[in-house]
Coordinates of C-alpha atoms and ligand atoms in Angstrom, one line a residue:
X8 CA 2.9 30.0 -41.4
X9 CA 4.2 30.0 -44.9
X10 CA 7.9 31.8 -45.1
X11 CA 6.3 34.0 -48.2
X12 CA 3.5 35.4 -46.0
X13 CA 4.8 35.6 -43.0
X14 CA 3.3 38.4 -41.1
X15 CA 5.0 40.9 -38.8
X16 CA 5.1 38.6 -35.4
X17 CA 6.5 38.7 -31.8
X18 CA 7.8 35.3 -30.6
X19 CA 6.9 34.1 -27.1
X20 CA 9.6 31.6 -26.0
X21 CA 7.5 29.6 -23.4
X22 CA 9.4 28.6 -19.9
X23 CA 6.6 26.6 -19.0
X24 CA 4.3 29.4 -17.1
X25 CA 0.8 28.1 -16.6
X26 CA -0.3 31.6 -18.4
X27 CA 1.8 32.2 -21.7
X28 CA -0.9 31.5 -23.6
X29 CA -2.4 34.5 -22.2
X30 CA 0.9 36.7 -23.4
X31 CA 0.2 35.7 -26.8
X32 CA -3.7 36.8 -26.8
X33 CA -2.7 39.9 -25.6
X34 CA 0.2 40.8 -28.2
X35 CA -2.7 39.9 -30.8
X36 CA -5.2 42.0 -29.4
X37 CA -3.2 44.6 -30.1
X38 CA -3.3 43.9 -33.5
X39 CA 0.2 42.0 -33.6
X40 CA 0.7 38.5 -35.1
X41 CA 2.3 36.6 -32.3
X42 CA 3.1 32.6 -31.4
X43 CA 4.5 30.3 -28.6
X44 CA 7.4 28.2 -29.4
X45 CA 9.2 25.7 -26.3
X46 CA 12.3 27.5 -24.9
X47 CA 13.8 24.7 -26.6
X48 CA 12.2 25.1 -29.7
X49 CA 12.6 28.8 -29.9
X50 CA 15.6 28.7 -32.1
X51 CA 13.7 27.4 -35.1
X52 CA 10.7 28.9 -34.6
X53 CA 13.1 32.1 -34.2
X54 CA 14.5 31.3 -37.9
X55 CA 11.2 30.2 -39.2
X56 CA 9.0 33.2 -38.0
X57 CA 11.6 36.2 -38.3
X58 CA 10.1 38.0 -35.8
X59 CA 10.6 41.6 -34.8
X60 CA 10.4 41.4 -31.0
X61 CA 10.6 38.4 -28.3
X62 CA 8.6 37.8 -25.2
X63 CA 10.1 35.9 -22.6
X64 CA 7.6 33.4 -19.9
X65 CA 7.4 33.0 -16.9
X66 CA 7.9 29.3 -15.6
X67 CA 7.8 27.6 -12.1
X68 CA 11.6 26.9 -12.3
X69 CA 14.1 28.5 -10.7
X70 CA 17.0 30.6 -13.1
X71 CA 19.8 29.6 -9.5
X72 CA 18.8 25.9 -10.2
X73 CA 21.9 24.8 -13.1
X74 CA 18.7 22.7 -14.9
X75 CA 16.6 25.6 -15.3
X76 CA 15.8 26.3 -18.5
X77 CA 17.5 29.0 -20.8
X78 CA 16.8 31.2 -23.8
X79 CA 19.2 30.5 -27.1
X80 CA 22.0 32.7 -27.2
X81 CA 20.8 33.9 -31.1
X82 CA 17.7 35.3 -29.2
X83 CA 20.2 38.1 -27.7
X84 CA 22.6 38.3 -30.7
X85 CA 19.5 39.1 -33.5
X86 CA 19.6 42.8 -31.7
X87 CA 15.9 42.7 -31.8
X88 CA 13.6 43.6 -28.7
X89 CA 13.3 41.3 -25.6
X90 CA 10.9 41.6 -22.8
X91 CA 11.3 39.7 -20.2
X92 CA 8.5 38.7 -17.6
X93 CA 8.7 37.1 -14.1
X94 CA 11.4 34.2 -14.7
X95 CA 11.8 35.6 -18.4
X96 CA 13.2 38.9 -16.5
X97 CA 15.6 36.7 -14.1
X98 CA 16.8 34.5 -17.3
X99 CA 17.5 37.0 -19.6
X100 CA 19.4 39.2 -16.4
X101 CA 21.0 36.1 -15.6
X102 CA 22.0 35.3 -18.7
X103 CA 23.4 38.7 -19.8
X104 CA 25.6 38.9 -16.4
X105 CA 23.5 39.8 -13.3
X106 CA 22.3 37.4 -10.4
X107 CA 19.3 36.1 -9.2
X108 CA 18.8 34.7 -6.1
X109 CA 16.3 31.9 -4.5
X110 CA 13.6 33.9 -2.3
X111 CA 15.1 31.5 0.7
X112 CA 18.6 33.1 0.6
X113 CA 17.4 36.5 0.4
X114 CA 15.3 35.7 3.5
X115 CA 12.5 38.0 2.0
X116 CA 11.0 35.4 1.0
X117 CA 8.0 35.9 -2.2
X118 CA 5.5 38.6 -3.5
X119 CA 2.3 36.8 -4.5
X120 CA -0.8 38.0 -5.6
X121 CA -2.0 41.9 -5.8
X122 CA 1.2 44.2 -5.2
X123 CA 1.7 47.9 -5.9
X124 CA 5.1 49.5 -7.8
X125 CA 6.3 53.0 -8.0
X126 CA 7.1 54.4 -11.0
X127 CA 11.0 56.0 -10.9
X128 CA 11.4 56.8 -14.1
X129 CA 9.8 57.0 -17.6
X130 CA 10.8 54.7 -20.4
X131 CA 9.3 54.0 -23.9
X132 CA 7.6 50.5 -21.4
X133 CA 5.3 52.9 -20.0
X134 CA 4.5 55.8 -22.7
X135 CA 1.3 57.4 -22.1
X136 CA 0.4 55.0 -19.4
X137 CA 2.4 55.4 -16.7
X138 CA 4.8 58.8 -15.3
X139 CA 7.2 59.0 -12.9
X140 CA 6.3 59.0 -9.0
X141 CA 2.9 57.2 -9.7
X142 CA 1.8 54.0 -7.7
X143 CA 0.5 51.1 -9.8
X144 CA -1.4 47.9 -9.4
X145 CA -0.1 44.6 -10.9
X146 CA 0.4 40.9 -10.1
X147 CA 2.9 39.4 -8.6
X148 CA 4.0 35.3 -8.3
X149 CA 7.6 35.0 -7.5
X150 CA 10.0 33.5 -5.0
X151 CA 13.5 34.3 -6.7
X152 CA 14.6 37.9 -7.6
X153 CA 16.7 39.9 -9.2
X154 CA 19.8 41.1 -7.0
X155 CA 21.9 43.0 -8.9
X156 CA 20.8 43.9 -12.5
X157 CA 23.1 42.9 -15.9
X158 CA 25.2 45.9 -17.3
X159 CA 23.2 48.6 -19.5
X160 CA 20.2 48.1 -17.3
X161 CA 18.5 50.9 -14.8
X162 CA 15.5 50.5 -12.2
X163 CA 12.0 52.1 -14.1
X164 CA 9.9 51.1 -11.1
X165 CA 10.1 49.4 -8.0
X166 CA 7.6 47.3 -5.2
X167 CA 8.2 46.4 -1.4
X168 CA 9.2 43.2 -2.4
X169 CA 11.0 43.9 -5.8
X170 CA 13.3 46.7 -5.8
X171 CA 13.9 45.7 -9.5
X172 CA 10.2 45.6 -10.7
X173 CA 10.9 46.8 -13.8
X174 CA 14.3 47.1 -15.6
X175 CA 15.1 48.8 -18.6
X176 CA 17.8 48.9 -21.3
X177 CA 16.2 51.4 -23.8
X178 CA 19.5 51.5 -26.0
X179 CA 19.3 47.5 -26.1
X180 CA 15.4 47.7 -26.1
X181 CA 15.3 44.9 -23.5
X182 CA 12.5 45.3 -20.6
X183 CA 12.0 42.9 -17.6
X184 CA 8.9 43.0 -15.7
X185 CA 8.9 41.1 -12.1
X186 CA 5.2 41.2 -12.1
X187 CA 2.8 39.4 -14.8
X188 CA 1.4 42.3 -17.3
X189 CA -0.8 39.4 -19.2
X190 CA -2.9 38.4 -16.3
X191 CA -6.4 40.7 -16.0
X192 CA -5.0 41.4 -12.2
X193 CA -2.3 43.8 -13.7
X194 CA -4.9 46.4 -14.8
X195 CA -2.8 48.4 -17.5
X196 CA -0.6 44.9 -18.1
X197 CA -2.2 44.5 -21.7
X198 CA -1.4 48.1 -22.3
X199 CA 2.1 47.7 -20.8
X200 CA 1.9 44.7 -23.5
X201 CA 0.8 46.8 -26.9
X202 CA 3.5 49.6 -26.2
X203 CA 5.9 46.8 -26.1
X204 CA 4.7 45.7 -29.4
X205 CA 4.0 48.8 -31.0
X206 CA 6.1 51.4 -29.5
X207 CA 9.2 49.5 -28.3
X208 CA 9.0 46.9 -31.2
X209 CA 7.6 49.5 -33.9
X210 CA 5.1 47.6 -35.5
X211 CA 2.0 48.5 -36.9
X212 CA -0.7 46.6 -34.9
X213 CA -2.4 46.0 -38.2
X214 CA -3.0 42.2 -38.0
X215 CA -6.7 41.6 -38.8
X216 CA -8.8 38.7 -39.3
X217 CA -9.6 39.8 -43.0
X218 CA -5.6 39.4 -43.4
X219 CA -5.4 36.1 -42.0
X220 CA -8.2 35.1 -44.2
X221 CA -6.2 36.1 -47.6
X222 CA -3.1 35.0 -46.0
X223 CA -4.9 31.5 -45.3
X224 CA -6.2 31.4 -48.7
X225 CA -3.0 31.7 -50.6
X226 CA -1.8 29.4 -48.4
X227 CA -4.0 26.6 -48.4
X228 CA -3.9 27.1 -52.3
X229 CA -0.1 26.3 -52.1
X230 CA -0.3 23.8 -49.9
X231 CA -3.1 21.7 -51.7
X232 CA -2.4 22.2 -55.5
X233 CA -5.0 20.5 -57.2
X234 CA -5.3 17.8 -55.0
X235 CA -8.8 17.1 -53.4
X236 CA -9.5 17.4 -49.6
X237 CA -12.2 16.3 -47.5
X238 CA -14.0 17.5 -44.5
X239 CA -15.3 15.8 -41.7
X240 CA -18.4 18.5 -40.1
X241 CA -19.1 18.0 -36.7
X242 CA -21.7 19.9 -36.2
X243 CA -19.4 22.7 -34.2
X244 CA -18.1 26.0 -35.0
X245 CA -14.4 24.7 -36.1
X246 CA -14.8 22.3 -38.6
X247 CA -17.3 24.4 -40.1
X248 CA -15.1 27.7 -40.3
X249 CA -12.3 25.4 -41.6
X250 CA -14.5 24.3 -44.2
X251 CA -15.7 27.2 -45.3
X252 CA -12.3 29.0 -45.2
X253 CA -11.0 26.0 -47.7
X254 CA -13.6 26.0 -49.8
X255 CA -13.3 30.0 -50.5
X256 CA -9.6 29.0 -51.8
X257 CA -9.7 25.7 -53.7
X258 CA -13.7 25.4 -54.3
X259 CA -14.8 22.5 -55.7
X260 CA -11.9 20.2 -54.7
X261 CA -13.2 20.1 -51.3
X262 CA -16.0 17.7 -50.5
X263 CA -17.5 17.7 -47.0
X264 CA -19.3 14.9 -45.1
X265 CA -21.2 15.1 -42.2
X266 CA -21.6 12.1 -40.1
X267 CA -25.0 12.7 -38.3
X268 CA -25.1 10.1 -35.5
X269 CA -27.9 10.8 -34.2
X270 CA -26.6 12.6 -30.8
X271 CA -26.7 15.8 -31.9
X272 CA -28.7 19.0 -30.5
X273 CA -32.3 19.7 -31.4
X274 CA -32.4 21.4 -35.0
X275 CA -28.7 20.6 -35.4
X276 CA -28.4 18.3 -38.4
X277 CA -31.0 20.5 -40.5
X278 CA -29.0 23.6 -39.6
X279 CA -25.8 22.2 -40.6
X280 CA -27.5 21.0 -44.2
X281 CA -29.3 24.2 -44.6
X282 CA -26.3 26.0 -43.9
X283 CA -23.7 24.3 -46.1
X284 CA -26.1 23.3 -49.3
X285 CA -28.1 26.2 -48.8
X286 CA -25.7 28.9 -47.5
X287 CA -22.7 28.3 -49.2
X288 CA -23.7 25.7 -51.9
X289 CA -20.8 23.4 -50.8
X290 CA -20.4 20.0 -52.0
X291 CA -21.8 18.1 -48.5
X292 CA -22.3 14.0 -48.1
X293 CA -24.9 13.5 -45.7
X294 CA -24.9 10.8 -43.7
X295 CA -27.5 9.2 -41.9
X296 CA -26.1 6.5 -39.1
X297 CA -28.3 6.8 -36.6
X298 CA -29.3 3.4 -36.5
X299 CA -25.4 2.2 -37.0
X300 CA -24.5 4.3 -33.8
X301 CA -27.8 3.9 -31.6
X302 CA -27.6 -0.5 -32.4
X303 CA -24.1 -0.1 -31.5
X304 CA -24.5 1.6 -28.3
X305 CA -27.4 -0.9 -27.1
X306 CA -26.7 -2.1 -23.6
X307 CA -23.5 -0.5 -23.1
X308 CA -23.2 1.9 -20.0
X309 CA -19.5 2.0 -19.6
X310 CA -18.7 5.1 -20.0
X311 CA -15.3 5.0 -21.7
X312 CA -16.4 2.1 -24.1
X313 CA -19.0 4.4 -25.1
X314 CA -16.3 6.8 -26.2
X315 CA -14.0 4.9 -27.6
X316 CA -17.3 2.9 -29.9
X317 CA -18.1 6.3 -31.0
X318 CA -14.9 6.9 -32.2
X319 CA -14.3 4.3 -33.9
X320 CA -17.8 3.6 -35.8
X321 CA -17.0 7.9 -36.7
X322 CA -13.7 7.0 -38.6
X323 CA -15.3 3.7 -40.1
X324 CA -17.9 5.5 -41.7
X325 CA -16.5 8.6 -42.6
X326 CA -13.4 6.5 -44.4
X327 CA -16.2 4.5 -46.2
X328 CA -17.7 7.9 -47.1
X329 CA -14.2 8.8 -48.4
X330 CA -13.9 5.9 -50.9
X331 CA -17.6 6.2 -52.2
X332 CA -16.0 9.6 -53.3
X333 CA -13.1 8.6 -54.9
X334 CA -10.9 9.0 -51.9
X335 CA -8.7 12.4 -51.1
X336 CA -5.1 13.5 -50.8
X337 CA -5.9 16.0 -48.1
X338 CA -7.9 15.5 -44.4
X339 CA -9.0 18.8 -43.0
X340 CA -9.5 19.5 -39.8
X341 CA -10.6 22.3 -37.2
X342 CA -7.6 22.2 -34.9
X343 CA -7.0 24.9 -33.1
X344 CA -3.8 26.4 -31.4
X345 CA -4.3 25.6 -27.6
X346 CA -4.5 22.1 -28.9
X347 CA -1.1 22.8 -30.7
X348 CA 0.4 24.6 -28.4
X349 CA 3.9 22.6 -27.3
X350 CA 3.5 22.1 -23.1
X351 CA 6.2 22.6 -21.7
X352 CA 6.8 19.9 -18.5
X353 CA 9.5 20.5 -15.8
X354 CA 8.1 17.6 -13.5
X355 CA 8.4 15.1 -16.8
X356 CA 6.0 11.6 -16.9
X357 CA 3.4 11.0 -19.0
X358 CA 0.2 12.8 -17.8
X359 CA -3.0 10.7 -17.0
X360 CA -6.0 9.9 -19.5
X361 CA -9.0 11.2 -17.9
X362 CA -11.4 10.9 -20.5
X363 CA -10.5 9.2 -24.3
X364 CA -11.0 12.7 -26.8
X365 CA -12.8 11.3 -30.0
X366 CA -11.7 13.4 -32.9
X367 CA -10.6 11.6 -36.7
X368 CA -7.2 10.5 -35.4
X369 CA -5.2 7.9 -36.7
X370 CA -7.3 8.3 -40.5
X371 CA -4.7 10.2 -42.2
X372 CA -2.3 7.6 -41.8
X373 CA -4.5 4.6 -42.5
X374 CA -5.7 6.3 -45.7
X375 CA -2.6 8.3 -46.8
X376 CA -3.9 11.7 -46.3
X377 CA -1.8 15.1 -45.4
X378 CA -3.6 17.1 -43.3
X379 CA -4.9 20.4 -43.7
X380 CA -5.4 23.0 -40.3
X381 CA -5.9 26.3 -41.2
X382 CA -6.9 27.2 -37.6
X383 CA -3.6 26.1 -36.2
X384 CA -2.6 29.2 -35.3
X385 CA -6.1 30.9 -33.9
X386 CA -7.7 30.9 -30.4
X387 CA -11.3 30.1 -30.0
X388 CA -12.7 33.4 -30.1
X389 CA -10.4 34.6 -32.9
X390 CA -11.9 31.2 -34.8
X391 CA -15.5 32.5 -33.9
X392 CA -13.9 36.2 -35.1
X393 CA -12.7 34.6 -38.6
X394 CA -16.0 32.7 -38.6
X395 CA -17.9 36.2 -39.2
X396 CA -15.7 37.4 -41.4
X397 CA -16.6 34.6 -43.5
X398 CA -19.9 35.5 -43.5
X399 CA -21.1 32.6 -41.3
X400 CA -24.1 33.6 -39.2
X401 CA -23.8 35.2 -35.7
X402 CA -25.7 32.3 -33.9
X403 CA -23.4 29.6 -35.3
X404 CA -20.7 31.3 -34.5
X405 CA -21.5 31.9 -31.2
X406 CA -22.6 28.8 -30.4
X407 CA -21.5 26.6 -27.7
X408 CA -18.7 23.5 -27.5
X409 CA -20.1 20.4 -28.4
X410 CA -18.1 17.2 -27.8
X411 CA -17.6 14.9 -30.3
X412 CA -19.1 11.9 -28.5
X413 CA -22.2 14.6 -28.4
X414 CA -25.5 13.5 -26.2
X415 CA -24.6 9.7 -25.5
X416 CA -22.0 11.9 -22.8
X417 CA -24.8 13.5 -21.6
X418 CA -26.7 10.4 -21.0
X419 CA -24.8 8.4 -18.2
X420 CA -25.8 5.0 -18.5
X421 CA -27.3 3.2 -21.7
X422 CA -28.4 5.2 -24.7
X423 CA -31.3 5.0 -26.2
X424 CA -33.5 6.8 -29.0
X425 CA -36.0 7.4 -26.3
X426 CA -33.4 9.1 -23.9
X427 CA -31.9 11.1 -26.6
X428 CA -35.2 12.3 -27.9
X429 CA -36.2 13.7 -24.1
X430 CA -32.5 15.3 -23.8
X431 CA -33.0 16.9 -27.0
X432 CA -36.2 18.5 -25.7
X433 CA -35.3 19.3 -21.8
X434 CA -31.9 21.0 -23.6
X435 CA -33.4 22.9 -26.1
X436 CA -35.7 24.9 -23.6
X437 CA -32.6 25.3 -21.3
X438 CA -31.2 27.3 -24.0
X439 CA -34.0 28.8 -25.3
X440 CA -34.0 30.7 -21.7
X441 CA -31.1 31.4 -21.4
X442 CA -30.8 33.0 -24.8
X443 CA -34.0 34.8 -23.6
X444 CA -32.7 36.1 -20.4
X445 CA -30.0 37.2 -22.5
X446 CA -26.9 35.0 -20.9
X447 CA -26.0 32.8 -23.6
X448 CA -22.6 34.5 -24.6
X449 CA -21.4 34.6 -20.9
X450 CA -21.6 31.0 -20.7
X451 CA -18.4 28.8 -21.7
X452 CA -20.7 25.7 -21.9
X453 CA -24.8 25.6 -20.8
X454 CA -26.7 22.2 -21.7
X455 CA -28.9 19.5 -20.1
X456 CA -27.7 16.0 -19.1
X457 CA -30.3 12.8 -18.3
X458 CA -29.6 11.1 -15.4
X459 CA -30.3 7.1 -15.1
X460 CA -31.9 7.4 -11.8
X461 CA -35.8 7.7 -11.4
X462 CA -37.7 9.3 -8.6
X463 CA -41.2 9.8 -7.2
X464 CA -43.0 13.0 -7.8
X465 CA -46.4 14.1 -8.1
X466 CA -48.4 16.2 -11.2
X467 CA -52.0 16.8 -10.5
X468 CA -53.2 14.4 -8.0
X469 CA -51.4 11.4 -9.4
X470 CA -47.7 9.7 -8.6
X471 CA -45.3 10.3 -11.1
X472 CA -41.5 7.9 -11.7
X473 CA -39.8 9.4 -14.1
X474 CA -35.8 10.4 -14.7
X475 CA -34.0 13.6 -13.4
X476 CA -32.2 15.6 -15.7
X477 CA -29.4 17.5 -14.7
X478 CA -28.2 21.1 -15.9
X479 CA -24.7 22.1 -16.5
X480 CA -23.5 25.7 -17.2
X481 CA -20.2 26.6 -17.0
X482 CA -17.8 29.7 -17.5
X483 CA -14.0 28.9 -18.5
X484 CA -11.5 30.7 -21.3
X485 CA -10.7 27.1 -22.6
X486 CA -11.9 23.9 -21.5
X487 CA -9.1 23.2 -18.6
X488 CA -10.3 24.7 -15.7
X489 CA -14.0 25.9 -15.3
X490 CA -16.1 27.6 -12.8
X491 CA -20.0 27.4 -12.4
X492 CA -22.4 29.7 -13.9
X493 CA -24.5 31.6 -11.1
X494 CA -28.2 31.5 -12.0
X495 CA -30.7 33.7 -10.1
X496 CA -32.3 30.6 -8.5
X497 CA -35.4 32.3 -9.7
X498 CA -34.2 31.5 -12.8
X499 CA -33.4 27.9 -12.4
X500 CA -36.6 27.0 -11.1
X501 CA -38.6 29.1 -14.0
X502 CA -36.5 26.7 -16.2
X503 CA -36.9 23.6 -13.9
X504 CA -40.7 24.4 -14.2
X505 CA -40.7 24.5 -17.5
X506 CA -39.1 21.0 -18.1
X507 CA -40.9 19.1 -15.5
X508 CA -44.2 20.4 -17.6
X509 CA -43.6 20.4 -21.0
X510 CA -40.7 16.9 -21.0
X511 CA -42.8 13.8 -20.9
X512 CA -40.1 11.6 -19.0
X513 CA -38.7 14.3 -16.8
X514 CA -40.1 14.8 -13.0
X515 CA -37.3 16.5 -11.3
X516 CA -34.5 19.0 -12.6
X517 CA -31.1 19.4 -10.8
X518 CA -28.4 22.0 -10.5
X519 CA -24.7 21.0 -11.1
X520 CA -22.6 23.4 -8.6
X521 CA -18.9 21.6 -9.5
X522 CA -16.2 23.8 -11.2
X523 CA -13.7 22.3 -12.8
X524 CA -11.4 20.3 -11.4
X525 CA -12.3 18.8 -9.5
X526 CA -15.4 17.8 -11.7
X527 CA -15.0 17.6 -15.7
X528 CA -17.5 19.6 -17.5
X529 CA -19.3 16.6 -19.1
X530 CA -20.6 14.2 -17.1
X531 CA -18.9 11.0 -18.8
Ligands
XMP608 P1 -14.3 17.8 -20.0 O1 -15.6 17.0 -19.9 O2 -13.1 16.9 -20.3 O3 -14.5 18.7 -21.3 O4 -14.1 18.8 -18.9 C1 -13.7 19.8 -21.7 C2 -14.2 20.3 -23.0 O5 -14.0 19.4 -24.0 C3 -15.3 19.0 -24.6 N1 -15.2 17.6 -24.8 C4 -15.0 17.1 -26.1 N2 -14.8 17.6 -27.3 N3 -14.5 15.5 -28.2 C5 -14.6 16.8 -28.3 O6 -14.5 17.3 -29.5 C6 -14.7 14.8 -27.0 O7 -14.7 13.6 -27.0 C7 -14.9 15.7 -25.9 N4 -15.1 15.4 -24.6 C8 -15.3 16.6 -24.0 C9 -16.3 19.4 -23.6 O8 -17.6 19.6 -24.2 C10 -15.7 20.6 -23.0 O9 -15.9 21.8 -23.8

């Protein structure tokens, strides 16, 4: 963010927990500007953000080992707020004086999973939440503890495992929590949370998506002058947001171009048109490459060459598109904050490429472009949130992923017009009941996939060979992990029905039952 518009904000300094993104959802749902900086980042982000309250992670290091990380000594000297959870209780105790030692050498060993605390005493942590002598669920992951407690600190509440559950100095305002408040296991943890940013921190809890959007405006006006930017569509909810957000601050300087490849949903392209011409009357280069991408993809069946084709032909044409239009100073782009989001590694090594991500990489450089990213700093949801406060229709907000790649993923094997033109169909009434039986927003990810295998059936009195189609739904909060959706199987075989009849090149339907890992959501 922009020094002059900085909003009130509550740092996270990240220890490498596998859930600090979840701390920073729940400071902004309670209406509190919050982001995650690297504990070795936290400095600047510190100086850049002026925050009024920190949140230290958790992390699966341990504060006795001399490597582990620690939290920048002008963290504790700005006099502001700290909470600490998990490890971020045992650094910050550490580091102001008391000990912590390994779970091994206590010889009490952990507390994982669902625990219960006692309340022993109020504190400004707990107001209206939580009194004295009552028992609590919360969530518990640790092997080290807390042994003896840094001066100005008292016990607030205490578990079987961790006499020092919570700590408290109210004159310093610093908290430490042994148990995770911002998992959904700790039941009153986002509560805990909001009186930290609200009542400990003092602020206001008035951070809205209507702010962000003036905020952003002013913002991208700054940053863009009278330059001119262009935006590549997708098709998805992101690029289009971004879009719209930059056109609402610099108008006609932005010039979008949709690359329709020809492996998009049923109804897609048209909606996409409709929506920006129509809608918003935004300038919008349409480009039709179907044949460009479908002659391209003739015969291959490798899945990763597929990718990597894709992404290539996308940046050839879209820089082609560029030039028509007089070329632009500015690339724009949908990118959102779990993809910015520093990881923090303690086990170092460069982490294996499961499946090459197509997105416009590499463009900015090759054609001297800054980028623009409004959404940097947003979540999914919050995007979709912004999204209707833009005005953009309900079902395009709520609408699915879709990968970049889009159906040539979905058809293992070689691609065809043929195949796409049957996905299309078998997907589109896949949807269409699940949007009837009312289950589309509970689903991360529902679509079809064509399969490049054939099997016997029989329709009527004859023998039918045709292809199977698989279907895919999945819940997850992000992409990373993923659990399968459970259909009624009532359901699935109303919808199997239907595709088997109404899909001319379809004979049999199948159910995909792998979460994720060890399966990826798409099938290539
Ligand atoms: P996987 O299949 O890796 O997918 O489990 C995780 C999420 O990412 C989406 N996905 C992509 N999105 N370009 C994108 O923009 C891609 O190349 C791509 N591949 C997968 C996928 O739909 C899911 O939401």
């Amino acid at each position: 963010m922009d020094p002059e518009h900085l909003p009130d904000s509550i740092l996270i300094v990240d220890f490498g927990s596998q859930v600090t993104q979840l701390i920073a959802r729940r400071v902004r749902e309670a209406g509190v500007y919050s982001e995650i900086a690297p504990f070795s980042a936290a400095e600047a982000a510190f100086e850049r953000m002026r925050p009024k309250g920190i949140i230290f992670s958790g992390s699966p290091a341990s504060v006795p080992d001399d490597d582990s990380p620690r939290a920048p000594q002008c963290l504790f000297d700005s006099g502001l707020p700290i909470l600490g959870i998990c490890y971020g209780q045992q650094v910050m105790t550490h580091q102001l004086g008391g000990e912590v030692r390994p779970g091994h050498e206590t010889g009490e060993g952990g507390e994982f999973g669902r625990a219960f605390l006692t309340v022993s005493k109020s504190c400004a942590l707990f107001d209206g939440l939580w009194e004295e002598g009552e028992r609590h669920q919360v969530w518990m992951s640790h092997g080290d503890k807390v042994t003896r407690f840094a001066d100005g600190f008292e016990i607030v509440a205490t578990s079987d495992g961790a006499p020092f559950a919570v700590i408290a100095d109210e004159e310093r305002k610093y908290y430490g929590t042994q148990f995770h408040p911002e998992v959904v296991h700790t039941p009153d943890g986002a509560k805990l949370i909001a009186n930290f940013a609200r009542h400990v921190c003092g602020l206001e809890g008035d951070w809205t998506m209507a702010e962000f959007r003036a905020t952003k405006i002013a913002e991208i006006r700054e940053q863009v002058g009278d330059g001119k930017v262009i935006c590549g569509l997708s098709g998805g909810v992101d690029s289009a947001v971004a879009a719209v957000l930059i056109h609402e601050a610099i108008g006609e300087q932005l010039t979008c171009v949709f690359v329709d490849h020809g492996l998009l949903r049923q109804g897609e392209a048209e909606q996409v048109v409709s929506l920006f011409k129509g809608h918003y009357n935004i300038p919008l280069v349409h480009v039709d490459v179907e044949e460009q991408f479908l002659g391209g993809l003739a015969g291959e069946t490798d899945p990763e060459r597929k990718r990597k084709f894709i992404g290539k032909t996308f940046i050839d044409v879209f820089e082609e598109e560029a030039r028509k239009i007089g070329g632009a100073d500015f690339l724009a782009q949908g990118t959102l904050y779990p993809d910015v989001i520093e990881s923090v590694s303690f086990t170092g090594g460069p982490s294996v490429t499961i499946k090459s991500h197509h997105n416009v990489g590499g463009l900015p450089e090759r054609m001297n472009m800054k980028l623009v990213e409004p959404l940097r700093e947003l979540f999914k949801d919050e995007v979709r949130e912004l999204g209707r406060e833009l005005g953009l229709p309900d079902a395009f907000v709520g609408r699915h992923p879709f990968p970049g790649p889009g159906l040539a993923i979905r058809i293992p094997g070689e691609v065809t017009k043929e195949r796409c033109d049957i996905l299309r169909m078998a997907d589109a009434i896949y949807l269409e009941e699940i949007r009837r039986a009312g289950l589309y927003d509970a689903i991360w990810q529902a679509f079809a996939v064509l399969l490049p295998v054939k099997t016997v059936g029989v329709m009527g009195d004859g023998r039918t060979y045709d292809s199977v189609c698989g279907l895919r739904a999945v819940t997850s909060t992000d992409g990373m992990t993923a659990d399968v959706y459970p259909f009624d199987a009532s359901f699935l075989s109303a919808v199997a029905t239907r595709i088997v009849n109404e899909v001319k090149g379809i004979n049999r339907v199948v159910y995909d039952y792998t979460s994720k890992p060890p399966g990826t959501i798409e099938w290539e």
